[in-house]
XYZ file of C-alpha atoms in Angstrom:
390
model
C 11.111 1.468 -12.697
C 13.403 2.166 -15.809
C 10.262 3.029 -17.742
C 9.297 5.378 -15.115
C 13.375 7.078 -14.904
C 12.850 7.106 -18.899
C 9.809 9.316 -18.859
C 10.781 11.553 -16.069
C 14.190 11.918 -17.126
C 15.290 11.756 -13.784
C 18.305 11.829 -12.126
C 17.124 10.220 -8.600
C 14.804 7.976 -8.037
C 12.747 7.249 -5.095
C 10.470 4.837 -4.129
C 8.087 5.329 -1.477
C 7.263 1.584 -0.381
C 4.563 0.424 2.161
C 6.226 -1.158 5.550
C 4.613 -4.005 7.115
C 1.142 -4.379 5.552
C 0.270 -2.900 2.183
C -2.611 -1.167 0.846
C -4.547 -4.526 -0.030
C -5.081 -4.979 3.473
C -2.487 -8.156 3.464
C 1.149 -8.565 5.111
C 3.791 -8.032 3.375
C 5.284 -10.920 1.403
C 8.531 -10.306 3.240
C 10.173 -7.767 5.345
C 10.504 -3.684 4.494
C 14.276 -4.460 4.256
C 14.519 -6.964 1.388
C 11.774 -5.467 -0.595
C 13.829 -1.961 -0.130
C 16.747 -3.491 -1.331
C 14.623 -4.925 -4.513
C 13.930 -1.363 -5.145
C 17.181 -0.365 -5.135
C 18.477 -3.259 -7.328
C 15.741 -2.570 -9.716
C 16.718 0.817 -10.748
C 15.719 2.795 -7.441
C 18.164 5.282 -5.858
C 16.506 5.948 -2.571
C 13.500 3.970 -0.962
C 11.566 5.496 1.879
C 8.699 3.695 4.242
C 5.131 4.798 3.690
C 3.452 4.763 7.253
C 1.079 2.305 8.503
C -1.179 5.017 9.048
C -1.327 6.000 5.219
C -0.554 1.972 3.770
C -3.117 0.354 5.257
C -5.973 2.811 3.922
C -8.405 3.476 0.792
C -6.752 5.030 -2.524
C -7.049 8.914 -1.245
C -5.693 8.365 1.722
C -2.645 6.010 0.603
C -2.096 8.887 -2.230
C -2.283 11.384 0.229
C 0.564 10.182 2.382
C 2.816 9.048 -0.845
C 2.656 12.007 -2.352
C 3.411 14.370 0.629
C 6.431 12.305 1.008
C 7.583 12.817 -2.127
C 6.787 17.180 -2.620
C 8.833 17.059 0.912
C 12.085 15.001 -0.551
C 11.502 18.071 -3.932
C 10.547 15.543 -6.275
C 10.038 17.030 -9.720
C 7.716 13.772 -11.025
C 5.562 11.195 -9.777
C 5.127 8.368 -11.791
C 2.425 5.631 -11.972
C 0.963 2.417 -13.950
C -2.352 3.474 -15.481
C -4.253 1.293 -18.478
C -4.010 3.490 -21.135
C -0.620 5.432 -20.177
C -1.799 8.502 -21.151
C -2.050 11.435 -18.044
C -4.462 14.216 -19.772
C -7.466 11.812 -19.107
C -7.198 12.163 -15.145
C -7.223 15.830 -15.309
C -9.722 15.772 -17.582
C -11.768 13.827 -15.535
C -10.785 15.579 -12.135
C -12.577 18.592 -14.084
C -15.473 16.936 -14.844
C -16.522 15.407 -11.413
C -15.607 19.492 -10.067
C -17.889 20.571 -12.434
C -20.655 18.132 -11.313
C -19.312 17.304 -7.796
C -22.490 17.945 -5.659
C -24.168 15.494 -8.235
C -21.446 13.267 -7.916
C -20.995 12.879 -4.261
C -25.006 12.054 -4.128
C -24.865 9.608 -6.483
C -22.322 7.825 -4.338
C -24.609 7.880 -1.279
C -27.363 6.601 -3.254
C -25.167 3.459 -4.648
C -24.098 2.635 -1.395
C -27.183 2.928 0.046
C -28.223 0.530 -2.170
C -25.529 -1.841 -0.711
C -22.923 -1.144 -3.402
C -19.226 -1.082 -2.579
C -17.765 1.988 -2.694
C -15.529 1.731 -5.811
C -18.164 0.416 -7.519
C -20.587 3.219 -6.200
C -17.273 5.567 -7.221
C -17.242 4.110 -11.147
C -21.156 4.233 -11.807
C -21.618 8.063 -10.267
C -18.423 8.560 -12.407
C -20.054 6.884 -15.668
C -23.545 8.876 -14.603
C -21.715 12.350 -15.262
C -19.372 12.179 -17.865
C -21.706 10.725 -20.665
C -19.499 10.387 -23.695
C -17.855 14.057 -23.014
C -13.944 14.131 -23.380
C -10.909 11.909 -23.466
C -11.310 10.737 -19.567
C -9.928 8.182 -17.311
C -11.654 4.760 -16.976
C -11.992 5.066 -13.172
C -13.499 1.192 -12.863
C -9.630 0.453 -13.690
C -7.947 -0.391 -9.934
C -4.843 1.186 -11.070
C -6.690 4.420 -12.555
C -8.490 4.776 -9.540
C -5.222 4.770 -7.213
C -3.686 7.312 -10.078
C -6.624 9.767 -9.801
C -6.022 9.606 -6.019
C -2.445 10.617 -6.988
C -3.763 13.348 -9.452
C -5.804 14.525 -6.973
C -3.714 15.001 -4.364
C -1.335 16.642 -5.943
C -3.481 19.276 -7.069
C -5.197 19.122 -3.618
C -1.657 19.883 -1.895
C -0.690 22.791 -4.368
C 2.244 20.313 -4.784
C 4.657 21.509 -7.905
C 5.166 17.379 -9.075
C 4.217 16.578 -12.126
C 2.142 13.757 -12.690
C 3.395 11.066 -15.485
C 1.782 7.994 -16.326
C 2.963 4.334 -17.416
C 0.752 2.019 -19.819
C 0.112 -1.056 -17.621
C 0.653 -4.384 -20.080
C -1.413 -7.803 -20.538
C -1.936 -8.187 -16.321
C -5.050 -7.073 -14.738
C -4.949 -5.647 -11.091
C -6.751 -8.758 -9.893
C -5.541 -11.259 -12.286
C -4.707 -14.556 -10.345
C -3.217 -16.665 -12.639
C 0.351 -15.727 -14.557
C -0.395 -14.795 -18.170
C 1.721 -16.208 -21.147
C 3.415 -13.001 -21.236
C 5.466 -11.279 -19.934
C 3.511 -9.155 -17.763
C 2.041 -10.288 -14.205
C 0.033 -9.104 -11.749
C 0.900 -8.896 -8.054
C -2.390 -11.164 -7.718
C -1.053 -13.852 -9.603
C 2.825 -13.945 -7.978
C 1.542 -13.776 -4.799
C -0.678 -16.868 -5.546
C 2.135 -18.692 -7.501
C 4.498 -18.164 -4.671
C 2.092 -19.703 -2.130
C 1.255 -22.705 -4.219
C 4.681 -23.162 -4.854
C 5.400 -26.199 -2.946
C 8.457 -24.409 -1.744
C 9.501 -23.156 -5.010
C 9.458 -20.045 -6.803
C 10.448 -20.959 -9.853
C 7.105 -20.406 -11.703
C 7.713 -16.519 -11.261
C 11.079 -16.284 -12.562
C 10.118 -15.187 -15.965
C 7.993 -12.284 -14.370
C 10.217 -10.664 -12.380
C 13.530 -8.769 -12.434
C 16.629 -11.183 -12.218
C 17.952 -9.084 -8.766
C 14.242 -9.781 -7.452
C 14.108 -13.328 -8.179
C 17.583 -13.555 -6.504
C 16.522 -11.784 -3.425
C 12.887 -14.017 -3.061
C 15.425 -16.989 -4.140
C 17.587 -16.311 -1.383
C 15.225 -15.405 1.118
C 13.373 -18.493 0.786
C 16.320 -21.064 0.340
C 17.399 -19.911 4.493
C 14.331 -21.419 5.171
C 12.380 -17.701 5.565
C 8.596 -18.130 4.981
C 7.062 -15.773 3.291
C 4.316 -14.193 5.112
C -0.130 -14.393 4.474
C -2.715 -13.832 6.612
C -2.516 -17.818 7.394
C 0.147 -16.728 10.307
C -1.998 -14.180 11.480
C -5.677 -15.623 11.621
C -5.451 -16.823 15.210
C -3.890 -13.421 16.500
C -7.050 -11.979 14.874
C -9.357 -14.231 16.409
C -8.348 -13.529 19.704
C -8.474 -9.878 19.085
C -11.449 -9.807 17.870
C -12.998 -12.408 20.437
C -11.625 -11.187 23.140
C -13.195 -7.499 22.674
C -16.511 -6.106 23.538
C -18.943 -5.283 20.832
C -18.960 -1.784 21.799
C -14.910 -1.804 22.006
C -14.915 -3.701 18.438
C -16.702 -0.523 17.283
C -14.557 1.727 18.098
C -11.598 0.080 15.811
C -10.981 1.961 12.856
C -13.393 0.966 9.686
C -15.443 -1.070 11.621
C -18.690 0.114 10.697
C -21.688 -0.136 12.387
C -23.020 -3.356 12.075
C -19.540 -4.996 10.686
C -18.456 -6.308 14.543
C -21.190 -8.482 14.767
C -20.577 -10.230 11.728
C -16.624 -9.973 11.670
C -17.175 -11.814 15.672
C -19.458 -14.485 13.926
C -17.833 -15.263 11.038
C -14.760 -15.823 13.441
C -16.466 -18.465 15.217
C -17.255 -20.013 12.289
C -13.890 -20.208 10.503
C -10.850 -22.564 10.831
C -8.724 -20.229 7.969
C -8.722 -16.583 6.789
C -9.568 -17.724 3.415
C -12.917 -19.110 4.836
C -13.362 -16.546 7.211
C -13.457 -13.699 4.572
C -15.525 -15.750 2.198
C -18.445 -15.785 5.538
C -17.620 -11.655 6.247
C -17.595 -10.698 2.277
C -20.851 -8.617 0.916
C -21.851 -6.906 -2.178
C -21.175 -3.942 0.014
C -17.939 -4.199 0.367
C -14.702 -5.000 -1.281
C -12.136 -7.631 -0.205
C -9.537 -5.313 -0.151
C -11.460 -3.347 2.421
C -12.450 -5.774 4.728
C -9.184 -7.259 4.617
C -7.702 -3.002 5.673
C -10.282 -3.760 8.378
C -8.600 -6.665 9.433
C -5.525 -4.960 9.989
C -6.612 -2.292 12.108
C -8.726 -4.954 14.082
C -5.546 -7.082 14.679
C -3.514 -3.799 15.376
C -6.062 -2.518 17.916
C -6.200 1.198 16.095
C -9.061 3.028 17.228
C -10.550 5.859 15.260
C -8.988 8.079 18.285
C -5.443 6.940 17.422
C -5.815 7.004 13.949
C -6.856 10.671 14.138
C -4.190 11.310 16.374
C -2.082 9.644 13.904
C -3.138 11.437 11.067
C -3.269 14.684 12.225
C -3.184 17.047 8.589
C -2.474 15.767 5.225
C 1.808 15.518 5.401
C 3.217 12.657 6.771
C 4.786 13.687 9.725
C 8.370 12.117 9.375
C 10.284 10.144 6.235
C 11.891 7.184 7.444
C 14.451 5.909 4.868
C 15.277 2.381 4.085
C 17.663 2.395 1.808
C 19.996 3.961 -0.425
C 22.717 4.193 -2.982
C 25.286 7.203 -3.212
C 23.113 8.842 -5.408
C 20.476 8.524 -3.084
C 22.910 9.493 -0.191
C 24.148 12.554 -1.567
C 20.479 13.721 -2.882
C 19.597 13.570 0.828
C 22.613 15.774 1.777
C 21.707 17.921 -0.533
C 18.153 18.717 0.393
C 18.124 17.890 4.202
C 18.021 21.079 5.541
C 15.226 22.050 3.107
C 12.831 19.298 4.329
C 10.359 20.422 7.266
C 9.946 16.940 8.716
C 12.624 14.788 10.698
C 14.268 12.457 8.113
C 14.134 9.180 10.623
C 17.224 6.204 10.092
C 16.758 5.105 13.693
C 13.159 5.125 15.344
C 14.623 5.821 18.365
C 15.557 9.550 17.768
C 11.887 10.431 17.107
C 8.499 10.196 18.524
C 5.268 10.606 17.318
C 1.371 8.337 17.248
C 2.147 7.511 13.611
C 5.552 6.008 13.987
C 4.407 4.170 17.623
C 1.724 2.449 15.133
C 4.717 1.845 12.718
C 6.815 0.215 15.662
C 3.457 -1.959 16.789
C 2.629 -3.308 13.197
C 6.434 -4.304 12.645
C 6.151 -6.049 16.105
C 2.581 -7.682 15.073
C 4.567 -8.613 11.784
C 7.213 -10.823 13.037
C 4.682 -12.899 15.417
C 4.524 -14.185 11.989
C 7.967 -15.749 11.484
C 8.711 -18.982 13.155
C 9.810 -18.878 16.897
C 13.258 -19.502 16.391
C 13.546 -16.636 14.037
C 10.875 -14.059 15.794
C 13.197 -12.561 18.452
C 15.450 -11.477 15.899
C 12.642 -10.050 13.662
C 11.387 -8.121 17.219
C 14.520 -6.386 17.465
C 14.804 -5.291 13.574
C 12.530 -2.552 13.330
C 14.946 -0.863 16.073
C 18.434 -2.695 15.034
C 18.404 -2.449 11.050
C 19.858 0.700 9.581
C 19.000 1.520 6.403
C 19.887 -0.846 3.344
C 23.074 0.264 1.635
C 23.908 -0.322 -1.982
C 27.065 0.219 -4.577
C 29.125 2.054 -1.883
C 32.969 0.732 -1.470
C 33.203 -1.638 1.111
């Protein structure tokens, strides 16, 4: 965050966070409130909700929705980790798959068709057309491949950002175990956290002091923080209790996936061991897992089109803020051609109903004597407020 305030020079600071489940296809450690306020502690000014409907999706799609948030609040600079921290490379190699694209795109199919994933498919067509031409991005880097997405989009969008980049340190995207540096990936917190025996000491070293005191403090009430363990048997019965033709219908359930997603089911006591049955060369974790979300949500291809209908999100629903943050939205909310949402009940619209449903298929993951409570936050909690004179 202060690396990416540094570089941009900025004088606000927004992060645009994903709500309920992320773009790994997994619940969110904890709730969209705490992590805002984590933003904010760390450096962030303003912190606004991604929707489900753009979180829970591949790389273009999840750039897509970030960066139309963030043209519409008149941000000047978007700013992301990348391995080599250097920005020319992605337009560079946005040029070079334009120049070759019909090439490109049937490469892709051919990969696939091979029964490839499709970021793998992506990374070979990619390494097919540029030869040794150019300074270009590595796109079989999971962090370069969500920045092109960013890079693309912006151009895609006629958006006036600017793009910057970040150098990425030590931690892989996928690394799973914490590194003897400083530097960690979310892979490896996540699975620290969770083999914690309670604790979360482990991670201290890795993460920002105001973090650690929020996860600290969340977890010493006796808050669990959330995996698809506490939603496996919600997405058994969903899936169970479905036709094959209705299972079909969910969104990215391809043909041919509900038969095996229903089987492996049957044939699983844990998620870990379900997704170990339902994983092929085909296809990444990370997208079966998305699948898994939309299964246990119920989204159809119908309501995600609905949903999704062009390429701006249509609302911003803020979670937070300082009085920077508070006056910058003063300052530009008559300029921004979406309703700027702090209560869900003063707007409707199939994207934010889907918002409302995932928060309410979130807290089914707390403990009963908690979930009630957790129900009514997604309509009850205003936005997080930080450094304003009590």
């Amino acid at each position: 965050m202060q690396e990416a305030k540094k570089a941009a020079q900025a004088d606000v600071t927004i992060a645009v966070m994903s709500g309920t489940f992320l773009q790994r296809g997994e619940p969110a450690l904890l709730p969209k409130w705490e992590r805002a306020r984590m933003a904010l502690e760390a450096g962030a000014d303003l912190a606004v909700e991604l929707p489900y409907v753009y979180s829970s999706q591949k790389a273009s799609t999840f750039a897509n929705g970030a960066v139309s948030i963030l043209d519409m609040l008149g941000a000047s600079h978007l700013c992301f980790g990348s391995e080599d921290g250097k920005i020319e490379p992605f337009f560079n190699s946005i040029n070079q798959i334009s120049q070759h694209e019909e090439k490109y795109r049937s490469s892709i199919k051919e990969y696939m068709k091979q029964g490839l994933s499709y970021p793998k498919a992506l990374s070979l067509s990619f390494e097919a057309i540029n030869g040794s031409k150019g300074d270009l991005a590595d796109l079989t880097k999971p962090n370069n491949i969500l920045g092109f997405q960013y890079v693309t989009s912006i151009l895609e969008q006629g958006s006036p950002m600017r793009a910057q980049t970040i150098q990425r340190t030590s931690a892989g995207y996928h690394d799973e175990e914490l590194p003897s540096g400083k530097i960690a990936s979310a892979t490896s917190l996540r699975k620290a956290i969770f083999s914690g025996n309670g604790t979360i000491n482990e991670i201290k070293p890795f993460v920002p002091e105001s973090t650690y005191r929020i996860l600290s403090g969340w977890s010493n009430e006796g808050n669990p923080f959330l995996s698809w363990d506490r939603y496996f048997p919600y997405l058994q019965y969903n899936a169970l209790s479905m036709t094959g033709k209705e299972l079909s219908e969910i969104y990215e359930v391809e043909e041919g996936l509900e038969n095996r997603l229903r089987s492996a089911l049957k044939e699983s006591s844990s998620f870990q061991e379900f997704m170990e049955q339902l994983k092929t060369k085909r296809y990444t974790w990370t997208r079966l897992q998305r699948m898994c979300v939309h299964v246990l949500m119920r989204t159809t291809n119908r309501q995600m089109e609905e949903a999704v209908n062009g390429e701006r999100s249509p609302y911003i629903r803020v979670l937070g803020m300082n009085p920077t943050g508070q006056r910058y939205l003063g300052s530009i909310k008559k300029n921004v051609k979406v309703p700027l949402i702090t209560n869900v009940h003063s707007f409707e619209h199939p994207a934010l109903s889907l918002d409302i449903k995932a928060a309410n298929l979130y807290a089914m993951g707390f403990p009963k004597q908690s979930r009630i409570s957790r129900l009514k936050a997604e309509y009850a909690t205003p936005p997080v407020r930080i450094g304003f004179d009590k």
